[in-house]
Structures are given as C-alpha cells and as structure tokens.
C-alpha cells in the first residue's frame, strides 16, 4: 500500500462509486512500481459493487486521466490488467 496514493485518492473530487474504486486501487498499489494488478472480481468485491459497476468506474477514471490500464497476455491467455495511478498531477 502507498500511503501517499491513498491520501491523494481521498482528496479526489469524484462520485462515490469512482472514488471507492480509486481508493481500493490505491490501497493495492506498489509504492515502488506505481502499479497494482487486482482481478476485476476481487476489486469489485473489495468495493462492495458488481463487476459491471467496477468496470464503469475504471472507464471513468481512465477518461479523467487518474489511472492507466494496461492489458496483459501470456501466450494468448489474458492475465490481470495492470493499473497505474496518475494522482500526482
């Protein structure tokens, strides 16, 4: 967990759904690499919402420039996405 990421996420002016997702990502971020890789199912469970609501919040956070999502594949098999928080700006 990155306390700095959590503090910045708390200050973000967002609707509750989006803020909860951002906070849960910040809670899981590696402070050295700036990324986290929770599966959507786990992230949604952490947030207390459906996977579709979680995905909608992630899409909105990307649109706002607060996160970057990188899809990962290994020999054609999708692995959990990597999420990078962009809260410093």
C-alpha positions in Angstrom: 0.0 0.0 0.0 1.1 3.5 -0.7 0.0 6.0 2.0 0.7 8.8 -0.5 -1.5 7.3 -3.1 -4.3 6.7 -0.5 -4.0 10.4 0.7 -4.2 11.7 -2.9 -7.2 9.4 -3.7 -9.0 10.6 -0.6 -8.7 14.2 -1.9 -10.0 13.4 -5.4 -13.3 15.1 -6.2 -15.2 12.1 -7.5 -18.7 10.5 -7.2 -18.7 7.8 -4.5 -18.5 4.8 -6.9 -15.4 6.1 -8.7 -13.8 7.3 -5.5 -14.2 3.8 -3.9 -12.6 2.1 -6.9 -9.7 4.6 -6.9 -9.2 4.1 -3.1 -9.1 0.3 -3.5 -6.6 0.6 -6.3 -4.5 3.0 -4.2 -4.7 0.5 -1.3 -3.2 -2.2 -3.5 -0.6 -0.1 -5.4 3.1 -1.0 -5.1 4.8 2.2 -4.0 8.0 1.2 -5.8 6.5 0.4 -9.2 3.3 2.5 -9.1 1.2 -0.3 -10.3 -1.3 -2.9 -9.0 -2.8 -5.9 -10.6 -6.1 -6.9 -8.9 -8.5 -9.0 -10.9 -11.8 -7.3 -11.6 -13.7 -9.8 -9.4 -11.5 -9.1 -6.4 -11.6 -5.3 -7.0 -15.4 -5.4 -7.2 -15.6 -7.4 -4.0 -13.3 -5.0 -2.2 -15.5 -2.1 -3.3 -18.8 -3.9 -2.5 -20.2 -3.5 -6.0 -20.9 -5.5 -9.1 -18.2 -6.2 -11.7 -20.0 -4.1 -14.2 -20.2 -1.1 -11.8 -16.5 -1.5 -11.1 -15.6 -1.6 -14.8 -17.7 1.5 -15.4 -15.8 3.3 -12.6 -12.5 2.2 -14.1 -13.5 3.5 -17.5 -14.4 6.9 -16.0 -11.1 7.0 -14.0 -9.3 6.4 -17.3 -11.3 9.2 -19.0 -10.4 11.6 -16.2 -6.7 10.7 -16.6 -6.5 9.4 -13.0 -5.4 5.8 -14.0 -3.9 4.0 -16.9 -4.8 0.4 -17.6 -2.5 -2.0 -19.4 -3.9 -5.3 -20.7 -1.6 -8.2 -20.3 -1.5 -11.5 -22.2 0.8 -14.5 -21.9 0.7 -16.9 -24.9 -2.8 -15.8 -25.8 -4.2 -16.0 -22.2 -5.3 -12.8 -20.6 -3.7 -12.1 -17.3 -4.9 -9.5 -14.8 -4.7 -5.9 -16.0 -2.0 -3.6 -14.6 -3.3 -0.4 -13.2 -1.2 2.7 -12.8 -2.4 5.5 -10.7 -1.7 9.0 -12.0 -2.6 11.1 -9.0 0.4 13.4 -8.8 -1.0 15.9 -11.3 
